[in-house]
Short mmCIF file of C-alpha atoms and ligand atoms in Angstrom, two decimals:
data_model
loop_
_atom_site.label_atom_id
_atom_site.label_comp_id
_atom_site.label_asym_id
_atom_site.label_seq_id
_atom_site.Cartn_x
_atom_site.Cartn_y
_atom_site.Cartn_z
CA UNK D 2 -6.67 97.98 164.45
CA UNK D 3 -10.38 97.39 163.74
CA UNK D 4 -11.23 93.72 163.52
CA UNK D 5 -14.15 92.66 161.42
CA UNK D 6 -15.21 89.23 162.61
CA UNK D 7 -16.95 88.70 159.27
CA UNK D 8 -13.52 88.53 157.73
CA UNK D 9 -12.35 86.09 160.38
CA UNK D 10 -12.50 82.49 159.43
CA UNK D 11 -16.13 81.53 160.01
CA UNK D 12 -16.30 77.74 159.94
CA UNK D 13 -19.39 76.28 158.25
CA UNK D 14 -21.05 75.47 161.55
CA UNK D 15 -20.78 79.12 162.62
CA UNK D 16 -22.47 80.58 159.61
CA UNK D 17 -23.17 84.33 159.53
CA UNK D 18 -26.90 83.53 159.66
CA UNK D 19 -26.44 82.61 163.32
CA UNK D 20 -25.27 86.09 164.23
CA UNK D 21 -27.86 88.82 164.84
CA UNK D 22 -27.39 91.44 163.53
CA UNK D 23 -24.57 90.73 161.12
CA UNK D 24 -21.26 90.27 162.93
CA UNK D 25 -20.20 93.63 164.34
CA UNK D 26 -16.77 95.11 163.96
CA UNK D 27 -14.81 96.20 166.98
CA UNK D 28 -11.97 98.70 167.27
CA UNK D 29 -10.07 96.11 169.26
CA UNK D 30 -9.93 98.24 172.42
CA UNK D 31 -11.12 96.41 175.53
CA UNK D 32 -9.70 93.99 178.05
CA UNK D 33 -11.61 90.89 176.96
CA UNK D 34 -14.51 89.56 174.91
CA UNK D 35 -17.56 89.23 177.13
CA UNK D 36 -19.91 86.30 176.62
CA UNK D 37 -23.11 87.24 178.40
CA UNK D 38 -24.84 83.89 178.94
CA UNK D 39 -28.60 84.32 178.95
CA UNK D 40 -30.23 81.14 177.75
CA UNK D 41 -27.71 78.61 176.42
CA UNK D 42 -26.56 77.03 179.67
CA UNK D 43 -23.83 74.80 178.26
CA UNK D 44 -20.10 75.04 177.56
CA UNK D 45 -20.21 72.84 174.45
CA UNK D 46 -22.01 73.23 171.09
CA UNK D 47 -22.48 76.87 172.03
CA UNK D 48 -22.15 79.16 169.03
CA UNK D 49 -22.08 82.37 171.08
CA UNK D 50 -19.13 81.02 173.05
CA UNK D 51 -17.57 79.82 169.81
CA UNK D 52 -17.84 83.30 168.31
CA UNK D 53 -16.52 84.94 171.50
CA UNK D 54 -13.45 82.66 171.47
CA UNK D 55 -12.81 83.27 167.75
CA UNK D 56 -12.88 87.04 168.20
CA UNK D 57 -10.85 86.94 171.43
CA UNK D 58 -8.17 84.86 169.72
CA UNK D 59 -8.01 87.35 166.86
CA UNK D 60 -7.70 90.25 169.31
CA UNK D 61 -5.25 88.39 171.57
CA UNK D 62 -7.47 88.89 174.64
CA UNK D 63 -9.23 86.43 177.00
CA UNK D 64 -12.94 85.59 177.16
CA UNK D 65 -15.00 86.29 180.25
CA UNK D 66 -18.31 84.46 180.62
CA UNK D 67 -20.81 86.40 182.72
CA UNK D 68 -23.97 84.66 183.88
CA UNK D 69 -26.41 86.50 186.12
CA UNK D 70 -29.60 85.24 187.73
CA UNK D 71 -32.00 87.97 188.76
CA UNK D 72 -34.91 87.59 191.14
CA UNK D 73 -37.39 89.53 189.02
CA UNK D 74 -37.70 87.60 185.79
CA UNK D 75 -41.28 86.58 185.02
CA UNK D 76 -42.57 83.68 187.13
CA UNK D 77 -39.26 83.43 189.02
CA UNK D 78 -39.79 80.67 191.57
CA UNK D 79 -37.95 77.95 193.49
CA UNK D 80 -38.51 75.37 190.75
CA UNK D 81 -36.96 77.46 187.96
CA UNK D 82 -34.21 78.93 190.14
CA UNK D 83 -33.19 75.46 191.36
CA UNK D 84 -32.97 74.08 187.83
CA UNK D 85 -30.81 77.03 186.77
CA UNK D 86 -28.53 76.77 189.81
CA UNK D 87 -28.08 73.05 189.16
CA UNK D 88 -27.06 74.01 185.63
CA UNK D 89 -24.53 76.45 187.08
CA UNK D 90 -22.79 73.65 188.98
CA UNK D 91 -22.13 71.86 185.69
CA UNK D 92 -21.21 75.07 183.89
CA UNK D 93 -18.53 75.96 186.44
CA UNK D 94 -16.91 72.52 186.02
CA UNK D 95 -17.17 72.50 182.21
CA UNK D 96 -15.71 75.98 181.78
CA UNK D 97 -12.89 75.21 184.20
CA UNK D 98 -12.07 72.18 182.05
CA UNK D 99 -11.95 74.40 178.94
CA UNK D 100 -9.76 77.04 180.65
CA UNK D 101 -12.37 79.78 180.18
CA UNK D 102 -13.30 82.09 183.05
CA UNK D 103 -16.96 81.67 184.01
CA UNK D 104 -18.46 83.91 186.65
CA UNK D 105 -21.94 83.63 188.11
CA UNK D 106 -23.87 86.28 190.00
CA UNK D 107 -26.98 85.47 192.01
CA UNK D 108 -29.28 88.38 192.76
CA UNK D 109 -30.19 87.89 196.39
CA UNK D 110 -31.59 91.40 196.74
CA UNK D 111 -34.60 91.68 198.97
CA UNK D 112 -36.62 93.81 196.59
CA UNK D 113 -40.31 92.84 196.44
CA UNK D 114 -40.87 89.51 194.71
CA UNK D 115 -41.74 89.17 191.06
CA UNK D 116 -45.29 90.11 190.15
CA UNK D 117 -45.07 89.46 186.44
CA UNK D 118 -46.71 89.81 184.11
CA UNK D 119 -49.52 92.16 184.93
CA UNK D 120 -47.96 94.52 187.44
CA UNK D 121 -44.38 94.45 186.24
CA UNK D 122 -45.49 95.37 182.74
CA UNK D 123 -47.53 98.31 184.01
CA UNK D 124 -44.80 99.62 186.32
CA UNK D 125 -43.63 103.16 185.43
CA UNK D 126 -40.04 103.55 184.24
CA UNK D 127 -37.82 103.06 187.26
CA UNK D 128 -35.58 105.84 188.56
CA UNK D 129 -32.08 105.71 187.05
CA UNK D 130 -30.16 102.89 188.65
CA UNK D 131 -26.40 102.64 189.09
CA UNK D 132 -24.76 100.64 186.30
CA UNK D 133 -25.19 96.93 186.76
CA UNK D 134 -22.26 94.49 186.89
CA UNK D 135 -23.19 93.49 183.35
CA UNK D 136 -23.01 97.06 182.11
CA UNK D 137 -19.66 97.66 183.82
CA UNK D 138 -18.24 94.51 182.25
CA UNK D 139 -19.74 95.35 178.84
CA UNK D 140 -18.11 98.79 178.94
CA UNK D 141 -14.73 97.17 179.62
CA UNK D 142 -15.10 94.62 176.80
CA UNK D 143 -14.01 94.78 173.16
CA UNK D 144 -17.18 92.98 172.10
CA UNK D 145 -20.19 91.51 173.88
CA UNK D 146 -21.56 88.26 172.53
CA UNK D 147 -24.80 86.90 173.89
CA UNK D 148 -27.45 84.26 173.16
CA UNK D 149 -30.21 84.97 170.67
CA UNK D 150 -33.76 83.95 171.50
CA UNK D 151 -36.75 85.71 169.95
CA UNK D 152 -39.09 85.25 172.92
CA UNK D 153 -39.63 85.77 176.65
CA UNK D 154 -37.41 88.49 178.19
CA UNK D 155 -34.53 88.01 175.76
CA UNK D 156 -35.30 90.54 173.01
CA UNK D 157 -35.93 93.26 175.62
CA UNK D 158 -32.78 92.43 177.60
CA UNK D 159 -30.72 92.59 174.42
CA UNK D 160 -32.15 95.99 173.48
CA UNK D 161 -31.55 97.16 177.07
CA UNK D 162 -27.84 96.36 177.05
CA UNK D 163 -27.38 97.81 173.57
CA UNK D 164 -28.85 101.09 174.84
CA UNK D 165 -26.57 101.17 177.87
CA UNK D 166 -23.15 100.36 176.42
CA UNK D 167 -21.12 101.72 173.54
CA UNK D 168 -19.46 98.32 173.09
CA UNK D 169 -20.95 96.40 170.14
CA UNK D 170 -23.32 93.64 171.25
CA UNK D 171 -24.05 90.69 168.95
CA UNK D 172 -26.46 87.85 169.67
CA UNK D 173 -25.82 84.36 168.37
CA UNK D 174 -28.44 81.69 167.71
CA UNK D 175 -27.52 78.41 169.39
CA UNK D 176 -31.16 77.43 169.88
CA UNK D 177 -31.75 75.91 166.47
CA UNK D 178 -30.00 73.57 164.07
CA UNK D 179 -31.01 75.58 161.01
CA UNK D 180 -30.55 79.19 162.12
CA UNK D 181 -33.68 81.32 162.48
CA UNK D 182 -32.20 83.90 160.12
CA UNK D 183 -31.74 81.26 157.43
CA UNK D 184 -35.48 81.48 156.74
CA UNK D 185 -36.68 84.38 154.66
CA UNK D 186 -40.27 84.21 155.86
CA UNK D 187 -42.70 83.02 158.48
CA UNK D 188 -43.82 79.48 157.71
CA UNK D 189 -47.49 78.77 158.30
CA UNK D 190 -47.33 75.01 158.72
CA UNK D 191 -45.07 72.06 159.47
CA UNK D 192 -45.68 70.95 155.90
CA UNK D 193 -44.29 74.27 154.62
CA UNK D 194 -41.12 74.41 156.72
CA UNK D 195 -40.30 70.66 156.57
CA UNK D 196 -38.67 70.55 153.10
CA UNK D 197 -36.76 73.76 153.79
CA UNK D 198 -35.30 72.30 156.98
CA UNK D 199 -34.55 68.91 155.45
CA UNK D 200 -32.74 70.50 152.50
CA UNK D 201 -30.68 72.68 154.83
CA UNK D 202 -29.80 69.83 157.18
CA UNK D 203 -26.64 68.57 155.44
CA UNK D 204 -25.14 72.05 155.81
CA UNK D 205 -26.14 72.66 159.42
CA UNK D 206 -26.35 69.29 161.17
CA UNK D 207 -22.66 68.79 161.86
CA UNK D 208 -21.03 68.60 165.28
CA UNK D 209 -19.91 72.14 166.02
CA UNK D 210 -16.21 72.84 166.51
CA UNK D 211 -14.97 73.73 169.98
CA UNK D 212 -12.24 76.35 169.45
CA UNK D 213 -9.49 76.60 172.05
CA UNK D 214 -8.99 79.93 173.81
CA UNK D 215 -5.44 81.23 173.32
CA UNK D 216 -5.11 83.97 175.94
CA UNK D 217 -5.95 83.02 179.52
CA UNK D 218 -5.82 85.72 182.18
CA UNK D 219 -8.08 86.15 185.21
CA UNK D 220 -10.36 89.18 184.93
CA UNK D 221 -11.47 91.00 188.07
CA UNK D 222 -15.23 91.33 188.30
CA UNK D 223 -17.15 94.06 190.15
CA UNK D 224 -19.12 91.68 192.40
CA UNK D 225 -18.64 88.65 194.58
CA UNK D 226 -19.36 85.63 192.40
CA UNK D 227 -21.68 82.94 193.74
CA UNK D 228 -20.38 79.39 193.51
CA UNK D 229 -23.32 77.06 194.19
CA UNK D 230 -22.96 73.39 194.99
CA UNK D 231 -25.79 70.86 194.97
CA UNK D 232 -25.79 71.06 198.78
CA UNK D 233 -26.01 74.86 199.01
CA UNK D 234 -28.70 75.39 196.34
CA UNK D 235 -31.74 75.08 198.67
CA UNK D 236 -30.36 77.75 201.03
CA UNK D 237 -29.41 80.06 198.16
CA UNK D 238 -32.87 79.75 196.65
CA UNK D 239 -34.51 80.39 200.00
CA UNK D 240 -32.67 83.72 200.26
CA UNK D 241 -33.91 85.02 196.90
CA UNK D 242 -36.94 87.31 196.65
CA UNK D 243 -38.89 84.95 194.39
CA UNK D 244 -42.12 82.96 194.55
CA UNK D 245 -41.44 80.21 197.10
CA UNK D 246 -44.75 78.41 196.53
CA UNK D 247 -43.59 76.37 193.52
CA UNK D 248 -41.23 73.66 194.79
CA UNK D 249 -38.29 72.20 192.85
CA UNK D 250 -38.87 68.95 190.93
CA UNK D 251 -36.53 66.41 192.42
CA UNK D 252 -36.97 63.94 189.56
CA UNK D 253 -35.75 66.46 186.97
CA UNK D 254 -32.34 67.78 187.92
CA UNK D 255 -31.02 70.69 185.87
CA UNK D 256 -27.72 70.78 184.00
CA UNK D 257 -25.82 69.22 181.16
CA UNK D 258 -24.83 66.08 183.08
CA UNK D 259 -28.48 65.22 183.82
CA UNK D 260 -29.59 66.28 180.32
CA UNK D 261 -27.06 64.06 178.60
CA UNK D 262 -27.96 61.15 180.88
CA UNK D 263 -31.63 61.66 179.90
CA UNK D 264 -30.64 61.60 176.23
CA UNK D 265 -28.66 58.36 176.63
CA UNK D 266 -31.56 56.73 178.45
CA UNK D 267 -34.05 57.85 175.79
CA UNK D 268 -31.99 56.35 172.98
CA UNK D 269 -32.25 52.93 174.60
CA UNK D 270 -35.66 52.92 176.27
CA UNK D 271 -37.82 55.43 174.39
CA UNK D 272 -36.63 55.83 170.83
CA UNK D 273 -37.25 52.22 169.74
CA UNK D 274 -40.96 52.65 170.66
CA UNK D 275 -41.29 56.32 169.76
CA UNK D 276 -43.25 56.14 166.48
CA UNK D 277 -45.82 53.69 167.81
CA UNK D 278 -46.33 55.02 171.33
CA UNK D 279 -45.50 58.74 171.32
CA UNK D 280 -49.19 59.65 171.57
CA UNK D 281 -49.83 57.60 174.71
CA UNK D 282 -49.46 59.67 177.91
CA UNK D 283 -49.02 56.45 179.92
CA UNK D 284 -46.05 55.22 177.89
CA UNK D 285 -42.68 56.55 179.01
CA UNK D 286 -41.33 56.76 175.46
CA UNK D 287 -40.88 60.46 174.74
CA UNK D 288 -37.49 61.96 175.45
CA UNK D 289 -38.52 64.42 178.21
CA UNK D 290 -35.64 66.52 176.92
CA UNK D 291 -37.68 69.71 176.59
CA UNK D 292 -36.48 71.26 179.90
CA UNK D 293 -32.87 70.59 178.88
CA UNK D 294 -33.43 71.97 175.39
CA UNK D 295 -35.22 74.98 176.82
CA UNK D 296 -32.41 75.90 179.22
CA UNK D 297 -29.81 74.97 176.62
CA UNK D 298 -28.22 72.25 178.77
CA UNK D 299 -28.13 69.99 175.72
CA UNK D 300 -27.87 71.16 172.13
CA UNK D 301 -30.36 70.32 169.41
CA UNK D 302 -27.34 69.22 167.37
CA UNK D 303 -26.24 66.59 169.86
CA UNK D 304 -29.77 65.30 170.26
CA UNK D 305 -30.38 64.91 166.54
CA UNK D 306 -26.90 63.53 165.84
CA UNK D 307 -27.31 60.97 168.62
CA UNK D 308 -30.71 59.90 167.29
CA UNK D 309 -29.27 59.59 163.80
CA UNK D 310 -26.39 57.46 165.03
CA UNK D 311 -28.56 55.31 167.31
CA UNK D 312 -28.80 51.66 166.53
CA UNK D 313 -32.55 51.15 166.81
CA UNK D 314 -33.78 47.58 166.49
CA UNK D 315 -35.95 47.40 163.37
CA UNK D 316 -35.01 50.90 162.24
CA UNK D 317 -32.42 51.58 159.62
CA UNK D 318 -30.60 54.61 161.00
CA UNK D 319 -31.94 58.03 160.14
CA UNK D 320 -34.42 56.60 157.65
CA UNK D 321 -36.21 54.42 160.20
CA UNK D 322 -39.70 55.37 161.35
CA UNK D 323 -38.72 56.06 164.98
CA UNK D 324 -35.87 58.38 164.09
CA UNK D 325 -37.99 60.00 161.40
CA UNK D 326 -40.85 60.67 163.78
CA UNK D 327 -38.48 62.08 166.37
CA UNK D 328 -36.82 64.38 163.83
CA UNK D 329 -40.26 65.61 162.90
CA UNK D 330 -40.84 66.78 166.47
CA UNK D 331 -37.38 67.88 167.55
CA UNK D 332 -36.46 69.56 164.28
CA UNK D 333 -39.61 70.40 162.31
CA UNK D 334 -42.07 71.34 165.06
CA UNK D 335 -39.43 72.80 167.33
CA UNK D 336 -37.90 74.98 164.64
CA UNK D 337 -41.33 75.98 163.33
CA UNK D 338 -41.87 77.35 166.83
CA UNK D 339 -38.69 79.42 166.65
CA UNK D 340 -39.62 80.61 163.17
CA UNK D 341 -43.01 81.75 164.54
CA UNK D 342 -41.51 83.73 167.42
CA UNK D 343 -38.75 85.18 165.24
CA UNK D 344 -41.12 86.52 162.59
CA UNK D 345 -44.12 87.42 164.76
CA UNK D 346 -43.36 89.69 167.71
CA UNK D 347 -47.06 89.40 168.69
CA UNK D 348 -46.59 85.70 169.54
CA UNK D 349 -47.48 86.22 173.20
CA UNK D 350 -50.80 87.86 172.33
CA UNK D 351 -54.17 86.91 170.80
CA UNK D 352 -53.23 89.04 167.77
CA UNK D 353 -51.07 86.11 166.59
CA UNK D 354 -54.13 83.83 166.30
CA UNK D 355 -54.69 83.26 162.54
CA UNK D 356 -57.36 85.58 161.16
CA UNK D 357 -59.70 82.75 160.05
CA UNK D 358 -59.63 81.41 163.61
CA UNK D 359 -60.14 84.85 165.13
CA UNK D 360 -63.29 85.23 163.02
CA UNK D 361 -64.56 81.80 164.08
CA UNK D 362 -63.87 82.30 167.77
CA UNK D 363 -65.52 85.72 167.68
CA UNK D 364 -68.62 84.25 165.97
CA UNK D 365 -68.98 81.80 168.84
CA UNK D 366 -68.01 84.17 171.64
CA UNK D 367 -71.53 84.31 173.07
CA UNK D 368 -72.07 80.53 172.95
CA UNK D 369 -73.10 79.15 176.34
CA UNK D 370 -70.19 77.64 178.32
CA UNK D 371 -70.58 74.33 180.23
CA UNK D 372 -68.97 76.05 183.24
CA UNK D 373 -66.99 79.19 183.95
CA UNK D 374 -64.08 78.76 186.34
CA UNK D 375 -62.00 81.44 187.98
CA UNK D 376 -58.27 81.74 187.36
CA UNK D 377 -57.67 80.38 190.85
CA UNK D 378 -59.90 77.31 190.34
CA UNK D 379 -58.12 76.48 187.11
CA UNK D 380 -54.68 76.96 188.60
CA UNK D 381 -55.55 74.76 191.58
CA UNK D 382 -56.72 71.93 189.26
CA UNK D 383 -60.21 72.36 190.71
CA UNK D 384 -62.52 71.89 187.72
CA UNK D 385 -65.29 69.34 187.21
CA UNK D 386 -63.13 67.27 184.83
CA UNK D 387 -60.91 64.69 186.58
CA UNK D 388 -58.72 64.15 183.50
CA UNK D 389 -58.07 67.84 183.12
CA UNK D 390 -57.29 68.18 186.81
CA UNK D 391 -54.82 65.30 186.54
CA UNK D 392 -53.10 67.00 183.61
CA UNK D 393 -52.85 70.28 185.49
CA UNK D 394 -51.51 68.41 188.52
CA UNK D 395 -48.67 67.14 186.31
CA UNK D 396 -47.66 70.74 185.81
CA UNK D 397 -48.18 71.65 189.48
CA UNK D 398 -46.31 68.67 190.87
CA UNK D 399 -44.04 67.30 188.13
CA UNK D 400 -43.17 70.47 186.22
CA UNK D 401 -43.82 68.58 182.99
CA UNK D 402 -46.77 67.31 180.93
CA UNK D 403 -47.03 64.82 178.09
CA UNK D 404 -47.69 66.37 174.65
CA UNK D 405 -51.07 64.71 174.11
CA UNK D 406 -52.26 65.86 177.51
CA UNK D 407 -51.05 69.39 176.77
CA UNK D 408 -53.28 69.42 173.70
CA UNK D 409 -56.33 68.28 175.69
CA UNK D 410 -55.40 70.59 178.57
CA UNK D 411 -55.13 73.66 176.37
CA UNK D 412 -58.24 72.99 174.30
CA UNK D 413 -60.46 72.56 177.38
CA UNK D 414 -59.74 75.95 178.92
CA UNK D 415 -61.44 77.86 176.11
CA UNK D 416 -64.83 76.38 177.05
CA UNK D 417 -64.42 77.49 180.69
CA UNK D 418 -63.52 81.10 179.94
CA UNK D 419 -65.37 83.95 178.26
CA UNK D 420 -63.05 84.37 175.27
CA UNK D 421 -59.80 83.33 173.60
CA UNK D 422 -57.76 86.20 175.07
CA UNK D 423 -58.66 85.13 178.61
CA UNK D 424 -57.98 81.47 177.84
CA UNK D 425 -54.58 82.31 176.32
CA UNK D 426 -53.62 84.43 179.32
CA UNK D 427 -54.53 81.65 181.79
CA UNK D 428 -52.75 78.98 179.74
CA UNK D 429 -49.61 81.08 179.41
CA UNK D 430 -49.54 81.73 183.15
CA UNK D 431 -49.90 78.07 184.13
CA UNK D 432 -47.57 76.77 181.44
CA UNK D 433 -44.84 79.25 182.25
CA UNK D 434 -45.13 79.23 186.01
CA UNK D 435 -45.09 75.47 186.49
CA UNK D 436 -43.53 73.79 183.47
CA UNK D 437 -39.77 73.54 183.44
CA UNK D 438 -39.80 73.87 179.67
CA UNK D 439 -42.12 76.90 179.70
CA UNK D 440 -41.22 80.42 178.50
CA UNK D 441 -39.91 78.84 175.30
CA UNK D 442 -40.58 79.30 171.59
CA UNK D 443 -42.35 75.92 171.70
CA UNK D 444 -44.55 77.28 174.49
CA UNK D 445 -46.01 79.90 172.20
CA UNK D 446 -46.40 77.67 169.16
CA UNK D 447 -48.08 75.09 171.41
CA UNK D 448 -50.41 77.62 173.03
CA UNK D 449 -51.33 79.19 169.70
CA UNK D 450 -51.95 75.76 168.18
CA UNK D 451 -54.82 75.55 170.66
CA UNK D 452 -56.39 78.53 168.89
CA UNK D 453 -55.82 77.31 165.32
CA UNK D 454 -52.21 78.26 164.52
CA UNK D 455 -50.46 75.80 162.17
CA UNK D 456 -53.77 73.93 161.88
CA UNK D 457 -56.66 73.87 159.41
CA UNK D 458 -60.36 74.42 159.96
CA UNK D 459 -62.26 71.34 161.20
CA UNK D 460 -65.96 70.54 161.56
CA UNK D 461 -67.95 73.17 163.42
CA UNK D 462 -68.41 72.88 167.18
CA UNK D 463 -70.01 75.26 169.68
CA UNK D 464 -67.57 77.75 171.27
CA UNK D 465 -64.72 76.66 168.95
CA UNK D 466 -66.37 77.24 165.58
CA UNK D 467 -64.16 75.50 163.03
CA UNK D 468 -61.09 75.63 165.27
CA UNK D 469 -60.23 72.00 166.08
CA UNK D 470 -62.07 70.73 169.14
CA UNK D 471 -60.75 67.92 171.35
CA UNK D 472 -63.02 66.23 173.83
CA UNK D 473 -61.88 65.20 177.29
CA UNK D 474 -64.75 62.71 177.33
CA UNK D 475 -63.54 60.77 174.27
CA UNK D 476 -59.89 60.73 175.38
CA UNK D 477 -60.58 57.23 176.79
CA UNK D 478 -60.76 56.02 173.16
CA UNK D 479 -57.17 57.16 172.66
CA UNK D 480 -55.45 55.98 175.83
CA UNK D 481 -56.08 54.38 179.20
CA UNK D 482 -57.51 57.35 181.10
CA UNK D 483 -58.18 55.27 184.22
CA UNK D 484 -54.50 54.28 184.41
CA UNK D 485 -53.47 57.91 184.09
CA UNK D 486 -55.87 58.97 186.85
CA UNK D 487 -54.52 56.24 189.13
CA UNK D 488 -51.02 57.63 188.64
C1 FAD X 514 -50.64 73.63 174.83
C2 FAD X 514 -49.20 73.22 174.58
C3 FAD X 514 -48.18 73.81 175.32
C4 FAD X 514 -46.84 73.46 175.09
N1 FAD X 514 -45.88 74.07 175.83
C5 FAD X 514 -44.57 73.76 175.60
C6 FAD X 514 -43.56 74.39 176.34
O1 FAD X 514 -43.81 75.24 177.20
N2 FAD X 514 -42.27 74.04 176.07
C7 FAD X 514 -41.95 73.10 175.14
O2 FAD X 514 -40.76 72.82 174.95
N3 FAD X 514 -42.91 72.51 174.42
C8 FAD X 514 -44.21 72.79 174.62
N4 FAD X 514 -45.18 72.16 173.89
C9 FAD X 514 -44.78 71.20 172.83
C10 FAD X 514 -44.66 69.72 173.32
O3 FAD X 514 -45.79 69.35 174.02
C11 FAD X 514 -43.42 69.49 174.18
O4 FAD X 514 -42.27 69.99 173.54
C12 FAD X 514 -43.20 68.00 174.45
O5 FAD X 514 -44.33 67.45 175.07
C13 FAD X 514 -42.00 67.83 175.35
O6 FAD X 514 -41.86 66.49 175.70
P1 FAD X 514 -40.62 65.61 175.22
O7 FAD X 514 -39.36 66.37 175.46
O8 FAD X 514 -40.75 64.29 175.85
O9 FAD X 514 -40.92 65.56 173.67
P2 FAD X 514 -40.37 64.56 172.49
O10 FAD X 514 -41.57 63.93 171.93
O11 FAD X 514 -39.33 63.67 173.04
O12 FAD X 514 -39.78 65.57 171.46
C14 FAD X 514 -38.41 65.98 171.45
C15 FAD X 514 -38.32 67.49 171.48
O13 FAD X 514 -38.95 68.05 170.34
C16 FAD X 514 -39.57 69.28 170.68
N5 FAD X 514 -41.01 69.16 170.44
C17 FAD X 514 -41.76 68.03 170.57
N6 FAD X 514 -43.05 68.29 170.24
C18 FAD X 514 -43.10 69.59 169.91
C19 FAD X 514 -44.15 70.45 169.48
N7 FAD X 514 -45.39 70.01 169.30
N8 FAD X 514 -43.86 71.74 169.25
C20 FAD X 514 -42.61 72.21 169.40
N9 FAD X 514 -41.57 71.46 169.81
C21 FAD X 514 -41.82 70.16 170.05
C22 FAD X 514 -39.29 69.53 172.15
O14 FAD X 514 -38.15 70.33 172.25
C23 FAD X 514 -39.02 68.11 172.66
O15 FAD X 514 -38.21 68.08 173.81
C24 FAD X 514 -46.53 72.50 174.09
C25 FAD X 514 -47.56 71.92 173.35
C26 FAD X 514 -48.88 72.26 173.58
C27 FAD X 514 -49.98 71.62 172.78
#
């Protein structure tokens, strides 16, 4: 009998706005409900999993979680692969505890390494390939549920599977607190989206339910699953045809266990000083949760609920200045980024630069540059500006950069390149190749902020026109540059 999940009980935390497109119906045929895990690497607070379990329970079938890691995603390298494999270790344990079958496939094929973006995007359509494990599993399923993200490879992967299987495929938004589809338009500023988010918060900021799966039966999969352990990860990574020049970051371990530990630590050591010291790159007060939010190891719900519940000296709960400032970043700016990527498919390109800023940058295109550096010089942190080089070295070595430094870092590149398109391309490459939180909606809002997005015109400056200029030279008035350089 056809089952229409819209008519199933949809608890308030799994509102239809999370499901893209609207929840599909299924004829009920199929051995299981497949949850194709693409970007939400957690077994809790996961609305796609939630939906998969709800539908499976209605159909009286099990859920199979399929998680594949290919070698040819853009910028695939040891650092990103290691973080993901560390996440897999936690996922296997968490799903086992919930009695849900989780199966992981590591692509160890020895095809040529990733050359994204330039060459991969230009590559002619490949010869027909045999069906992938994902496609075989999708064909056997009653319904495929996957994660919804409006950026990076996710929209294309979703379209790809929909083309290949007759089974309905729905994508569910676990990336935001207020679902992307709740908004009816693209917001142009934090000021515009803030009241909308704050008004919607009582409805959406509740701890999500964790439904129990009724039918448990082991499904045979058409591949040999990989079961990594922390000890075997280096050898597994070494076997993959990926870029081996970007080493893992030992100080930032991937996975929910490490992400939740980071959150607990932040509540005690960072949050009480957050409002006063967030802008200081030398102060260890920001949460450094962005890699865990990016890979979905922790949920935005648990982060915001924990901050709300935190007992901050001097702050009165959610109305205190530290919590308020944090909510402004982790909810307002973060969800503005998702809103941007959701409504503007050009968000990876210069076409998404606001038109007033495009006009200004074009007017100043011929302005003399203080220096022109090659892509390689910039990537190697080999410019004439020690502060900029130190910032870039944070990406190269630490896989992370403080927000204020990212602003200075991004602004400077425009003056060393011929035009905004070149600067954007170089920034995207370095941000996404080295930063653990790269390839995210916040990546593209951050990069476009450099070129005027979400900002207003400022006083005129050569090269930048009225797009806000930030000087590396005057950074010493804002924070202790010498201390940063010593580090
Ligand atoms: C040029 C540039 C590039 C950026 N690239 C990325 C990126 O690739 N990935 C990324 O997650 N963020 C990016 N940002 C936004 C911001 O710098 C980082 O989110 C923040 O520095 C992460 O550190 P944290 O987790 O300690 O932040 P906290 O201050 O602890 O904030 C908590 C969370 O809120 C979110 N957040 C904070 N600031 C912003 C912001 N300005 N915009 C959107 N979300 C925000 C992040 O998810 C962050 O983890 C970029 C900003 C700029 C200017």
